[in-house]
Amino acid sequence: LRVPSEVSLLPPQVQLKNYKSENEALRLGQAANLATVRQNADAALQSLLTVITNSRASIRQLVSGAESLQLVADLLTSIDRISEVSQDGQ
């Protein structure tokens, strides 16, 4: 580790104070970064929960539509059977 020449000229107490100030600034920066990460994670979570809710609604609509189509298919099958019985009965 190479120490700049101007730092070595400072008294040890001043160097220590400077290092403590720099250390505190780094800590504050880390805290700010952590807050940003938490905020981004919360936003991502909210977006994910919205996607899940919308997906569930879409799945319910899809199932409902499939059930309706099944009813139509059953009705058409019944009509086909009725027409066969009618033709056989004539």
mmCIF file of C-alpha atoms in Angstrom, residues 36-82:
data_model
loop_
_atom_site.group_PDB
_atom_site.id
_atom_site.type_symbol
_atom_site.label_atom_id
_atom_site.label_comp_id
_atom_site.label_asym_id
_atom_site.label_seq_id
_atom_site.Cartn_x
_atom_site.Cartn_y
_atom_site.Cartn_z
ATOM 1 C CA THR A 36 -31.964 2.160 -2.597
ATOM 2 C CA VAL A 37 -31.656 -1.616 -2.871
ATOM 3 C CA ARG A 38 -34.502 -2.075 -0.395
ATOM 4 C CA GLN A 39 -36.645 0.443 -2.267
ATOM 5 C CA ASN A 40 -35.966 -1.314 -5.579
ATOM 6 C CA ALA A 41 -36.729 -4.705 -4.042
ATOM 7 C CA ASP A 42 -40.015 -3.377 -2.666
ATOM 8 C CA ALA A 43 -40.971 -1.963 -6.077
ATOM 9 C CA ALA A 44 -40.110 -5.288 -7.721
ATOM 10 C CA LEU A 45 -42.177 -7.134 -5.109
ATOM 11 C CA GLN A 46 -45.192 -4.893 -5.718
ATOM 12 C CA SER A 47 -44.875 -5.413 -9.476
ATOM 13 C CA LEU A 48 -44.612 -9.161 -9.007
ATOM 14 C CA LEU A 49 -47.689 -9.250 -6.771
ATOM 15 C CA THR A 50 -49.626 -7.281 -9.403
ATOM 16 C CA VAL A 51 -48.541 -9.726 -12.115
ATOM 17 C CA ILE A 52 -49.608 -12.663 -9.927
ATOM 18 C CA THR A 53 -53.028 -11.109 -9.279
ATOM 19 C CA ASN A 54 -53.554 -10.356 -12.968
ATOM 20 C CA SER A 55 -52.386 -13.846 -13.948
ATOM 21 C CA ARG A 56 -54.847 -15.458 -11.555
ATOM 22 C CA ALA A 57 -57.684 -13.332 -12.960
ATOM 23 C CA SER A 58 -56.697 -14.317 -16.502
ATOM 24 C CA ILE A 59 -56.587 -17.996 -15.554
ATOM 25 C CA ARG A 60 -60.061 -17.744 -13.982
ATOM 26 C CA GLN A 61 -61.372 -16.131 -17.179
ATOM 27 C CA LEU A 62 -59.716 -18.812 -19.286
ATOM 28 C CA VAL A 63 -61.227 -21.620 -17.201
ATOM 29 C CA SER A 64 -64.643 -19.958 -17.337
ATOM 30 C CA GLY A 65 -64.363 -19.635 -21.114
ATOM 31 C CA ALA A 66 -63.325 -23.278 -21.430
ATOM 32 C CA GLU A 67 -66.339 -24.333 -19.337
ATOM 33 C CA SER A 68 -68.626 -22.276 -21.581
ATOM 34 C CA LEU A 69 -67.137 -23.894 -24.666
ATOM 35 C CA GLN A 70 -67.642 -27.320 -23.101
ATOM 36 C CA LEU A 71 -71.333 -26.495 -22.538
ATOM 37 C CA VAL A 72 -71.681 -25.474 -26.193
ATOM 38 C CA ALA A 73 -69.931 -28.682 -27.288
ATOM 39 C CA ASP A 74 -72.250 -30.745 -25.066
ATOM 40 C CA LEU A 75 -75.273 -28.924 -26.483
ATOM 41 C CA LEU A 76 -74.127 -29.565 -30.051
ATOM 42 C CA THR A 77 -73.573 -33.235 -29.206
ATOM 43 C CA SER A 78 -77.098 -33.433 -27.773
ATOM 44 C CA ILE A 79 -78.568 -31.765 -30.874
ATOM 45 C CA ASP A 80 -76.671 -34.242 -33.047
ATOM 46 C CA ARG A 81 -78.065 -37.175 -31.016
ATOM 47 C CA ILE A 82 -81.592 -35.766 -31.140
#
